[in-house]
PDB file of C-alpha atoms in Angstrom:
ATOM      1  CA  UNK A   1     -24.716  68.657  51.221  1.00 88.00           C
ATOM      2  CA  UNK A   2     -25.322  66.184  48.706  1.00 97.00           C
ATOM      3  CA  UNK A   3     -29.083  66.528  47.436  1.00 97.00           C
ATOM      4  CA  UNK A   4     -30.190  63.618  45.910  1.00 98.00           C
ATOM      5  CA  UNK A   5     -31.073  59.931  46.407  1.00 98.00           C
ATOM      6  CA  UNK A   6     -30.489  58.070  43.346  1.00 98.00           C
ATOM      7  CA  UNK A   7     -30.926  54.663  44.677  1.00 98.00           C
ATOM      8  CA  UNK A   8     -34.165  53.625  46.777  1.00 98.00           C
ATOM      9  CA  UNK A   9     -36.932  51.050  47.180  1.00 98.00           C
ATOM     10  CA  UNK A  10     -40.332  50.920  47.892  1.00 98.00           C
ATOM     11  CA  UNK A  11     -42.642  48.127  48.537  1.00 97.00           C
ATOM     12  CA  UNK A  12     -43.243  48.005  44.879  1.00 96.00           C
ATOM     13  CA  UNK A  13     -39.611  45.641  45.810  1.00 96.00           C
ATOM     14  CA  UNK A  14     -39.942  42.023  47.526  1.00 93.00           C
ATOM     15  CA  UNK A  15     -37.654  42.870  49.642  1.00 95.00           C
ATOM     16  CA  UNK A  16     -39.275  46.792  50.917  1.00 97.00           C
ATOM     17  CA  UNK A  17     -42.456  46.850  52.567  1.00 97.00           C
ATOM     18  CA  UNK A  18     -41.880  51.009  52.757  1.00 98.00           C
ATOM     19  CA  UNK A  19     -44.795  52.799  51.865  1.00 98.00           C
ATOM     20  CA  UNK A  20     -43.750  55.156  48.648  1.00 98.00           C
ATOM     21  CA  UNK A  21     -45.516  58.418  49.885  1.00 98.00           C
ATOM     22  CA  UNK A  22     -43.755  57.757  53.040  1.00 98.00           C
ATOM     23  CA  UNK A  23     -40.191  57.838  51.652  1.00 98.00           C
ATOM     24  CA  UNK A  24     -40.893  60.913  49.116  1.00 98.00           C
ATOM     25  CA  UNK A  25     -41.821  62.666  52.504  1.00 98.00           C
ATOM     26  CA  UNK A  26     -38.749  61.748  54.702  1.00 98.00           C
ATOM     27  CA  UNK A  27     -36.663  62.710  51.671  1.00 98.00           C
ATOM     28  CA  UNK A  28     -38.200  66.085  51.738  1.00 98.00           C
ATOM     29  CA  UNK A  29     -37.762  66.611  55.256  1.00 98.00           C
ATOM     30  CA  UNK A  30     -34.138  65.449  55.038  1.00 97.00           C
ATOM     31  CA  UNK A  31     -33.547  69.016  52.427  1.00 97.00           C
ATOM     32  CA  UNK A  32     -33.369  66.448  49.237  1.00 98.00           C
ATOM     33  CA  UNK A  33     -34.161  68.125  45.963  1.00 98.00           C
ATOM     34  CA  UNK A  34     -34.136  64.663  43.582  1.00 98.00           C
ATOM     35  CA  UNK A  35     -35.011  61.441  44.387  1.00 98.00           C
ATOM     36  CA  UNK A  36     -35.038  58.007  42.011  1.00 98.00           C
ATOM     37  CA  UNK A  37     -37.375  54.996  42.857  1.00 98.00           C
ATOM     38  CA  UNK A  38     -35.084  52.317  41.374  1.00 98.00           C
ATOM     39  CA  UNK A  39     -37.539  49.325  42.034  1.00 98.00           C
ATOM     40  CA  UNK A  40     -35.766  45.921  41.747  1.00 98.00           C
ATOM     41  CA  UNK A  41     -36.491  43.908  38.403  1.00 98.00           C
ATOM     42  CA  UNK A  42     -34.290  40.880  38.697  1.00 98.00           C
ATOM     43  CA  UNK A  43     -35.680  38.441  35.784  1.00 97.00           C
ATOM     44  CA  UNK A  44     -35.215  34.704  36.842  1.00 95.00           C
ATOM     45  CA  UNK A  45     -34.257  35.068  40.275  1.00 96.00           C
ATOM     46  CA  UNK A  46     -33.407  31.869  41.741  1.00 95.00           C
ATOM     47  CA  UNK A  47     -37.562  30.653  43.070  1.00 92.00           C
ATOM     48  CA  UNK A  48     -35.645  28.624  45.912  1.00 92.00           C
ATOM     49  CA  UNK A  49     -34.872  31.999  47.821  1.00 91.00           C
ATOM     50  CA  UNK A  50     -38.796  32.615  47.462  1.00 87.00           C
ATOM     51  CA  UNK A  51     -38.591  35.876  46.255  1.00 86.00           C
ATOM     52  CA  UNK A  52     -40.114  37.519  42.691  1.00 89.00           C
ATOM     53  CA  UNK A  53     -38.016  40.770  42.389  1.00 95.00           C
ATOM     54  CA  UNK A  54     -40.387  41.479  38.953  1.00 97.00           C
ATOM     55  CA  UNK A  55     -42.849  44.217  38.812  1.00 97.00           C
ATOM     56  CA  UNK A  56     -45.679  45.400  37.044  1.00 97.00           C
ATOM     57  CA  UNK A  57     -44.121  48.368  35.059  1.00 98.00           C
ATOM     58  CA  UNK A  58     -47.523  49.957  33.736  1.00 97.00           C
ATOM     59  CA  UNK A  59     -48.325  50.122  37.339  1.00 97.00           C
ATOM     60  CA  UNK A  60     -45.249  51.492  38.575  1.00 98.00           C
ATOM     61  CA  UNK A  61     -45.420  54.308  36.028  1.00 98.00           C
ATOM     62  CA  UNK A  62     -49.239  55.435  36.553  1.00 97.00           C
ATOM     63  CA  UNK A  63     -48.137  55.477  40.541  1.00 97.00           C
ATOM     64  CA  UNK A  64     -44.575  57.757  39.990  1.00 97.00           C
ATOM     65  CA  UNK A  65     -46.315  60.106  37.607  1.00 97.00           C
ATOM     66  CA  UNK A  66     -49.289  60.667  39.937  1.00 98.00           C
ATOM     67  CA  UNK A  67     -47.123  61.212  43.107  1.00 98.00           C
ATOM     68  CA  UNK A  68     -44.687  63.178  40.482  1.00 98.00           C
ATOM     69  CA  UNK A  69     -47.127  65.935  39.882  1.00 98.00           C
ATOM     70  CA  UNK A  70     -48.286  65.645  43.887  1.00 98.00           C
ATOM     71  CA  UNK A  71     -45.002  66.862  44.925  1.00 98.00           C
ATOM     72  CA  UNK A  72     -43.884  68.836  41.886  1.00 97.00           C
ATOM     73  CA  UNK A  73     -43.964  71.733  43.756  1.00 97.00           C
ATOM     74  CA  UNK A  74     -41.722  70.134  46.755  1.00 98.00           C
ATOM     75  CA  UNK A  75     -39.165  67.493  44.967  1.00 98.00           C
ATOM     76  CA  UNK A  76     -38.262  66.096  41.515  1.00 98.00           C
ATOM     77  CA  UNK A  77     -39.218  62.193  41.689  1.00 98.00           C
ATOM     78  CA  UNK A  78     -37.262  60.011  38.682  1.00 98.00           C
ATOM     79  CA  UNK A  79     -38.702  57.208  37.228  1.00 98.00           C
ATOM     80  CA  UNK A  80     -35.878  54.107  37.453  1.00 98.00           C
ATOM     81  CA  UNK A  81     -34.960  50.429  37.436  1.00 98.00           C
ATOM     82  CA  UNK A  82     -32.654  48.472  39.048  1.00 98.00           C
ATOM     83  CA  UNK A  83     -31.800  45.851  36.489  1.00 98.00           C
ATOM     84  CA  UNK A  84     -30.157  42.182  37.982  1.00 98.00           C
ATOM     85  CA  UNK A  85     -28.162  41.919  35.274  1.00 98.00           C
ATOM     86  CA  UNK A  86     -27.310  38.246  34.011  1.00 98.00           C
ATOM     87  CA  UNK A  87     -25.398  37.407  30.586  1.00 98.00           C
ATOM     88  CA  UNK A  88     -28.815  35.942  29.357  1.00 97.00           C
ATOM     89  CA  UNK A  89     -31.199  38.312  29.942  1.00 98.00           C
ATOM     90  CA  UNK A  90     -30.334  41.636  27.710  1.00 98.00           C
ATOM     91  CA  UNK A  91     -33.027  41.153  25.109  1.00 98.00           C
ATOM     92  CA  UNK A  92     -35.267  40.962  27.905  1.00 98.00           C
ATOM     93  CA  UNK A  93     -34.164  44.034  29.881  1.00 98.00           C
ATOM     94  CA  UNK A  94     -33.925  45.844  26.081  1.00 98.00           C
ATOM     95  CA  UNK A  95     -37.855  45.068  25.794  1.00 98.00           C
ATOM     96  CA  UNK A  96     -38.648  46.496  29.110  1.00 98.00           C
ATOM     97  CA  UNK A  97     -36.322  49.653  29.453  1.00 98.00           C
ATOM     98  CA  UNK A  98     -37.413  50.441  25.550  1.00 97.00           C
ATOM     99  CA  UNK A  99     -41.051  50.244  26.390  1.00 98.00           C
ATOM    100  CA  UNK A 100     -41.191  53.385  28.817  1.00 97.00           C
ATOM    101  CA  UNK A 101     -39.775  56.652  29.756  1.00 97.00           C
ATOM    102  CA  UNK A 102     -37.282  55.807  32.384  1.00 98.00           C
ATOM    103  CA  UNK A 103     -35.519  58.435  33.753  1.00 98.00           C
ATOM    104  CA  UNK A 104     -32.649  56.134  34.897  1.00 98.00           C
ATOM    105  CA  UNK A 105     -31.265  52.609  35.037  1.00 99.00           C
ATOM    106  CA  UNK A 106     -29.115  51.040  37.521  1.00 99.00           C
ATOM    107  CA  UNK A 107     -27.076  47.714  36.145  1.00 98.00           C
ATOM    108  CA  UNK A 108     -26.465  45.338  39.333  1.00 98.00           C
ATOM    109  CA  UNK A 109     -25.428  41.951  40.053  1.00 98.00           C
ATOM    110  CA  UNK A 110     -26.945  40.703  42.812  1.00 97.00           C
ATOM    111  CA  UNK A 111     -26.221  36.313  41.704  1.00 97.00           C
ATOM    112  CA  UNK A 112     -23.161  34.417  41.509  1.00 96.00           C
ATOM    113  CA  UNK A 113     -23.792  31.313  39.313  1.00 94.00           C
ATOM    114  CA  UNK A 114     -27.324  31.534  40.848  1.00 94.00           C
ATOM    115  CA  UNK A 115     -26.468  31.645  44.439  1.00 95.00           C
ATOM    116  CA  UNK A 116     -27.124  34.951  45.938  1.00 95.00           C
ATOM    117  CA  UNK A 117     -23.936  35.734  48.173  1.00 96.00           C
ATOM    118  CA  UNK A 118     -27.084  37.441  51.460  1.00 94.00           C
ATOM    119  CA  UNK A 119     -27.007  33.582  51.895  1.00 93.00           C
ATOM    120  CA  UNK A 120     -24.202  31.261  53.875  1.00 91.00           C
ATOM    121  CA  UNK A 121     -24.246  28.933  51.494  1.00 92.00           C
ATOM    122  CA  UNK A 122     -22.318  30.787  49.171  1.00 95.00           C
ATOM    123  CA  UNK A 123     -19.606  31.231  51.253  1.00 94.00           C
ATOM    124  CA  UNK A 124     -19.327  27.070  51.437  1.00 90.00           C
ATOM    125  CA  UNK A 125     -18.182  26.806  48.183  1.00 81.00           C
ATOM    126  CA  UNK A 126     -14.474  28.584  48.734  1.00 83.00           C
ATOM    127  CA  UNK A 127     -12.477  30.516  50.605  1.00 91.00           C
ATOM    128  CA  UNK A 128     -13.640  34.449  50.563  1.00 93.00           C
ATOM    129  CA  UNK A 129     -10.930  35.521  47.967  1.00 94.00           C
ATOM    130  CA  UNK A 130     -11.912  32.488  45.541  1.00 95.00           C
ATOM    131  CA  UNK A 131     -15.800  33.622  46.605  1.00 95.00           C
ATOM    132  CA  UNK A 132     -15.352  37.593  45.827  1.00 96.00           C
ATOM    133  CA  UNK A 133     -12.946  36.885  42.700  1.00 97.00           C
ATOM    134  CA  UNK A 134     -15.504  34.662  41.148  1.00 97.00           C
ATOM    135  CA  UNK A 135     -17.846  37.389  41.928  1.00 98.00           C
ATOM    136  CA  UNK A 136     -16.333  39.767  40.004  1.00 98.00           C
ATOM    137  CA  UNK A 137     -16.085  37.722  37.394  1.00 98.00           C
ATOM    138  CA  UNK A 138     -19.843  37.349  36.919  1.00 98.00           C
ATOM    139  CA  UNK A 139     -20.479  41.402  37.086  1.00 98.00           C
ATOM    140  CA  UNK A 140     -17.669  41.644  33.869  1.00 98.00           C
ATOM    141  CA  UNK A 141     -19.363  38.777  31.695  1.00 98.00           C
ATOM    142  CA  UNK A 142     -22.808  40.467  32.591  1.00 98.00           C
ATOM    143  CA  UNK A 143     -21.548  43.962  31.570  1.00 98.00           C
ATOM    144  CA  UNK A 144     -20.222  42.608  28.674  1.00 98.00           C
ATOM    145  CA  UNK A 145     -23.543  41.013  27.733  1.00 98.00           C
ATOM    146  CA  UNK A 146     -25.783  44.054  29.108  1.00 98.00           C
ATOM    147  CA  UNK A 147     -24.921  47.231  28.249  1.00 97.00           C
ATOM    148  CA  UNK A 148     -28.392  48.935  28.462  1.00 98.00           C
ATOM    149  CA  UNK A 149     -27.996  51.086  32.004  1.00 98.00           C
ATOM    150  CA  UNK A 150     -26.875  54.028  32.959  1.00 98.00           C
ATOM    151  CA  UNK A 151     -24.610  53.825  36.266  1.00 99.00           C
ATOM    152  CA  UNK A 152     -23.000  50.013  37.623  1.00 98.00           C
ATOM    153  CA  UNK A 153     -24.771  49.464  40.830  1.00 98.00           C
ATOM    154  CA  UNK A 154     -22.623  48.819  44.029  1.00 98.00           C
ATOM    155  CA  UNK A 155     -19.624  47.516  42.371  1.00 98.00           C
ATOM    156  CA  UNK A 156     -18.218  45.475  45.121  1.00 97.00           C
ATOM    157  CA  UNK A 157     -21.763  44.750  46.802  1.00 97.00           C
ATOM    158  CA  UNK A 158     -20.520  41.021  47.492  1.00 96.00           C
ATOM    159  CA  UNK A 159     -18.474  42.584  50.448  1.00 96.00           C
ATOM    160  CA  UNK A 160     -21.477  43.451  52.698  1.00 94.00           C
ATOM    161  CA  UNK A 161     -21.963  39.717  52.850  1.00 95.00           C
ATOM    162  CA  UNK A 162     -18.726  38.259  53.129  1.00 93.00           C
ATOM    163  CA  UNK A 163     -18.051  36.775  56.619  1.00 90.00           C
ATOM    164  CA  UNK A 164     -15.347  38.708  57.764  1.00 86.00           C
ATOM    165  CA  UNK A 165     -16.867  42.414  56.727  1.00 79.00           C
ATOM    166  CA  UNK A 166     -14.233  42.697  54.030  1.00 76.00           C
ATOM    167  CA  UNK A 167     -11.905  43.365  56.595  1.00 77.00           C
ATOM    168  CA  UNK A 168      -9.135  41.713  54.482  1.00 81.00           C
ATOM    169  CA  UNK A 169     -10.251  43.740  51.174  1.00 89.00           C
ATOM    170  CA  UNK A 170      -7.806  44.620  49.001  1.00 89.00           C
ATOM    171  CA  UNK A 171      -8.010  46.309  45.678  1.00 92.00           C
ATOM    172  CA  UNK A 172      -4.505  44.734  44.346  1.00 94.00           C
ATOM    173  CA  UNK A 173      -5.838  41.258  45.126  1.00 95.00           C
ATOM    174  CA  UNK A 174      -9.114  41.394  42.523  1.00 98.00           C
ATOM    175  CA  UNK A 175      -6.952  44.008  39.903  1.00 98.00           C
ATOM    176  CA  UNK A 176      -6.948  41.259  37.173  1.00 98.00           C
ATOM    177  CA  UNK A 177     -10.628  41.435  37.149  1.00 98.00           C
ATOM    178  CA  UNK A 178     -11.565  45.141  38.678  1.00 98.00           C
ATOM    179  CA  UNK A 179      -9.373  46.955  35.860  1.00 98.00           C
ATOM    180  CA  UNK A 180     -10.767  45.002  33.046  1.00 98.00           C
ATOM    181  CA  UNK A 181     -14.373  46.391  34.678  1.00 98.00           C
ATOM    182  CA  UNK A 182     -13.509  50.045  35.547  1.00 98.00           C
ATOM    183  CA  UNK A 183     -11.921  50.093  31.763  1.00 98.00           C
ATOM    184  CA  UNK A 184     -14.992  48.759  30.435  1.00 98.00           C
ATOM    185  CA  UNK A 185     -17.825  51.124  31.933  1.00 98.00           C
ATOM    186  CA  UNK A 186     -15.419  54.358  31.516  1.00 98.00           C
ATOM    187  CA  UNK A 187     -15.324  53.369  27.844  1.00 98.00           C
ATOM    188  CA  UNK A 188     -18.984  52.518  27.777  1.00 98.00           C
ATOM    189  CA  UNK A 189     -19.549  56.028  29.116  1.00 98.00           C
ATOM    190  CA  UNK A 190     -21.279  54.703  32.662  1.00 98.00           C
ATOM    191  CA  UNK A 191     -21.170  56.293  35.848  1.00 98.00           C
ATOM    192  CA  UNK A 192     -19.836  54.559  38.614  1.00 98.00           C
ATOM    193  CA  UNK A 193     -22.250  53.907  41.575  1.00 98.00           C
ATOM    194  CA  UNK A 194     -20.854  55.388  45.126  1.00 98.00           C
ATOM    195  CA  UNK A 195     -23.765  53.511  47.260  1.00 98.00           C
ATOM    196  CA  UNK A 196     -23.838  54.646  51.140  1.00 98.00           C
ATOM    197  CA  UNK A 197     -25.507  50.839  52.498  1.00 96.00           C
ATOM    198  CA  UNK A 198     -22.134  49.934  52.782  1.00 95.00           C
ATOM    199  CA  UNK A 199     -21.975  51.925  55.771  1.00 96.00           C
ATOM    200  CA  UNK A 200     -25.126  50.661  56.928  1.00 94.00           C
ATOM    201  CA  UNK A 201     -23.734  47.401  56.581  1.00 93.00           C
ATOM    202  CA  UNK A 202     -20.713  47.589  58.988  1.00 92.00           C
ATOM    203  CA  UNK A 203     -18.369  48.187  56.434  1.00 93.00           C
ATOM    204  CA  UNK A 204     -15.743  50.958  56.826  1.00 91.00           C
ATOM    205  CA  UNK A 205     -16.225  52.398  53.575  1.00 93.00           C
ATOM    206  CA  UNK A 206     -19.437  52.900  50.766  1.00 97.00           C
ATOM    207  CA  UNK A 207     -19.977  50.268  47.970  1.00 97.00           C
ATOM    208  CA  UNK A 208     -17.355  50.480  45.990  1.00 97.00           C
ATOM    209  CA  UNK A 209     -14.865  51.188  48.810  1.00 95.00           C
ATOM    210  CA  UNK A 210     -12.365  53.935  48.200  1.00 95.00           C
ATOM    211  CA  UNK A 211      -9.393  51.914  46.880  1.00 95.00           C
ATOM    212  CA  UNK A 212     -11.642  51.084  43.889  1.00 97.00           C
ATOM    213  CA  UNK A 213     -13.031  55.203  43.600  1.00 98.00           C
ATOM    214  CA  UNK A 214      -9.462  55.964  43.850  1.00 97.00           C
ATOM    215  CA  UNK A 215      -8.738  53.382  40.773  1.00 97.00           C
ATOM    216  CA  UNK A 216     -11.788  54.578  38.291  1.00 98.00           C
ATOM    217  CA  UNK A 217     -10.206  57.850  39.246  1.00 98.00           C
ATOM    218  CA  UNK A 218      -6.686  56.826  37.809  1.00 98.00           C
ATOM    219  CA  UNK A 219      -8.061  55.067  35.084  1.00 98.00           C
ATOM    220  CA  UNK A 220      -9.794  58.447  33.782  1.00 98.00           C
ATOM    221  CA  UNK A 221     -13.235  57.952  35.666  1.00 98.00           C
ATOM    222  CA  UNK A 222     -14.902  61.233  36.481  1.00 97.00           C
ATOM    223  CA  UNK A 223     -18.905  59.974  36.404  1.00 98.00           C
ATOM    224  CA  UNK A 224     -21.020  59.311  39.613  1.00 98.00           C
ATOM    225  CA  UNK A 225     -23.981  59.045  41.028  1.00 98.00           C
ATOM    226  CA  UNK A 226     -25.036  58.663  44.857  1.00 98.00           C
ATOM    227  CA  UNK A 227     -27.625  56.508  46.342  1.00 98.00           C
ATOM    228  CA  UNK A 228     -28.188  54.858  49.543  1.00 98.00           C
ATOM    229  CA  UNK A 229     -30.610  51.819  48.373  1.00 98.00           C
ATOM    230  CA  UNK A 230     -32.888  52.632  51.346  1.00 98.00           C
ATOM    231  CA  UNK A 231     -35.732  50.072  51.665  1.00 98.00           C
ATOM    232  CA  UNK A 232     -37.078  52.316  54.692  1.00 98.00           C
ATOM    233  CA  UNK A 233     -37.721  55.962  54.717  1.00 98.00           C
ATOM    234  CA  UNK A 234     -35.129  55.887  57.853  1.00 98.00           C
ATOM    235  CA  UNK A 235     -32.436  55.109  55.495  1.00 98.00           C
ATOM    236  CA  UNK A 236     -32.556  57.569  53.092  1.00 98.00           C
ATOM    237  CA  UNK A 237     -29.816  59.413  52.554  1.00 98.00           C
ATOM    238  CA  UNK A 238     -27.938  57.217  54.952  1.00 98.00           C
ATOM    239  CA  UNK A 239     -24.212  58.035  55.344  1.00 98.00           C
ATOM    240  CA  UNK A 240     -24.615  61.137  53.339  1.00 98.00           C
ATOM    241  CA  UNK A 241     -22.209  63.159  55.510  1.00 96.00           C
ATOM    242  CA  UNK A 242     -20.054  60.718  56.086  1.00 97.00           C
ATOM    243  CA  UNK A 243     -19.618  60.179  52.364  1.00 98.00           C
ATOM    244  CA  UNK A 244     -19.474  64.218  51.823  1.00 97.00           C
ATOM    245  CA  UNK A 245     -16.171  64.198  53.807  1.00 97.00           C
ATOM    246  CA  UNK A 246     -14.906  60.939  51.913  1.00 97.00           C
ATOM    247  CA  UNK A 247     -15.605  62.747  48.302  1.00 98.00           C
ATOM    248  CA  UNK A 248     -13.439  65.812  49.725  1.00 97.00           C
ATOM    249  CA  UNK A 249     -10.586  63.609  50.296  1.00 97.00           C
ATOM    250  CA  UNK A 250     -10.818  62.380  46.834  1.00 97.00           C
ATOM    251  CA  UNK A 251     -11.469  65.788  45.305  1.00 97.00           C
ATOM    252  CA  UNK A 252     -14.667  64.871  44.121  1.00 98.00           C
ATOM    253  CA  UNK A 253     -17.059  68.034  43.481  1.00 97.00           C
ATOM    254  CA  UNK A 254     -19.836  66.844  41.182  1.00 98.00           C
ATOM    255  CA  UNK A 255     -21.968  63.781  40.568  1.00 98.00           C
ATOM    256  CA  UNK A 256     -24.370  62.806  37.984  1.00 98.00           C
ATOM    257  CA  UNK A 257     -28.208  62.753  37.870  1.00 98.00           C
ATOM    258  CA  UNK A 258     -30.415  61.178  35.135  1.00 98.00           C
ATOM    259  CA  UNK A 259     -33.058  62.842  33.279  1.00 98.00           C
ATOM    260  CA  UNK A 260     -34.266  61.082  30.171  1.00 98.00           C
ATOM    261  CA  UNK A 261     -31.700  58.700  30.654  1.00 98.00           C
ATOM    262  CA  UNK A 262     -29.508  61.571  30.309  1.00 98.00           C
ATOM    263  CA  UNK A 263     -27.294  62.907  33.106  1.00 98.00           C
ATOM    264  CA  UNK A 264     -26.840  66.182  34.495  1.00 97.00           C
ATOM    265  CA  UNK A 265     -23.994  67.277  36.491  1.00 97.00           C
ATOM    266  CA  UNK A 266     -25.022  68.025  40.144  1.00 97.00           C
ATOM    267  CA  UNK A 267     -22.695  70.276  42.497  1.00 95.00           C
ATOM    268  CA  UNK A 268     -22.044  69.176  46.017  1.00 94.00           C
ATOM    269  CA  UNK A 269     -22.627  71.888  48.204  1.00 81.00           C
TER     270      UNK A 269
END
């Protein structure tokens, strides 16, 4: 089994109203030996979606450390972020992540231009290829500008949104732009995020899907790590077994989890 959940939210998020005690205790009874609260920090969200993904750090910390030594005895909890990375905003995300002792930092991009893609009106200003390319576009120019994390969040997260439920996804159509980005975090030493919500989601395959795995893999990728971005204690670990027979296929035995900001190769069972 895969024994860790490297990607989950609490109410400490906007968007979670999950109760944090409550999710450390439905990962233990789910057999989960690590666990990562990566609470959303998106700096400058767009304030016409009414949302403030920013939280109070100092807080957060006192909280994680307390319910740390709680459950020493019963699961490791990580302390981690999930950055919203935009090309403007590394000195602020440097500040922040230098300030504490995080465990481990996701880099996502969640905005296109400023237009979050959860929305329809997104999807009004092309057709779904011009929508995803430009997409893509926006996560390479913010890795290029932010470098401080540890593992690039759902790589292809744009596709839980898109109208037809990526149905029409094709690696070879988006290869101008997804080699340039698989290059860049392998030589960046990143791990690539393999994030189960796009199951959740309807789609047929994990965020990235497994023509882009199978591409970091010929490009000399060998660094994961797992999550399932549960907002909801239901979710965690969503799609593990699913994804446990998809890493087989691809001959994938290990994953990486972050200690320090440091990872640590994990076995699948």
């Amino acid at each position: 089994m895969i024994t860790s959940d490297c990607h989950m939210h609490s109410a400490i998020s906007s968007d979670s109203t999950a109760d944090m005690e409550a999710m450390i205790n439905a990962a233990i009874d789910k057999g989960l030996e690590y666990i990562c609260f990566t609470e959303h920090m998106d700096l400058d969200f767009p304030k016409k979606y009414e949302l403030s993904f920013v939280f109070d750090t100092d807080e957060y910390m006192k909280h994680i450390i307390k319910l740390s030594e709680k459950y020493n005895d019963r699961i490791k909890i990580f302390k981690g972020i999930e950055t919203g990375l935009k090309t403007n905003l590394a000195d602020k995300y440097d500040k922040i992540l230098n300030a504490y002792d995080w465990d481990f930092v996701i880099g996502s991009t969640h905005l296109v231009d400023d237009l979050d893609p959860y929305y329809a009106e997104y999807w009004d200003v092309g057709d779904e290829k011009t929508c995803i390319h430009r997409y893509f576009e926006c996560l390479y120019d913010n890795i290029n500008a932010c470098n401080n994390y540890d593992s690039l969040g759902h790589l292809d997260y744009i596709l839980r949104y898109v109208p037809s439920k990526g149905a029409d996804f094709s690696y070879v159509d988006y290869q101008d732009i997804l080699d340039p980005i698989l290059n860049h975090i392998i030589k960046n030493n990143k791990s690539l995020e393999i994030n189960t919500s796009g199951y959740k989601a309807g789609l047929k395959s994990p965020n990235p899907s497994e023509s882009i795995i199978k591409r970091y893999m010929e490009l000399g990728g060998t660094s994961f790590t797992i999550g399932s971005d549960a907002h909801a204690p239901e979710h965690i670990a969503y799609g593990f077994d699913r994804l446990k027979n998809l890493l087989s296929l691809l001959n994938i035995s290990t994953y990486n989890v972050y200690s320090g900001r440091k990872p640590k190769k994990i076995q699948i069972l």
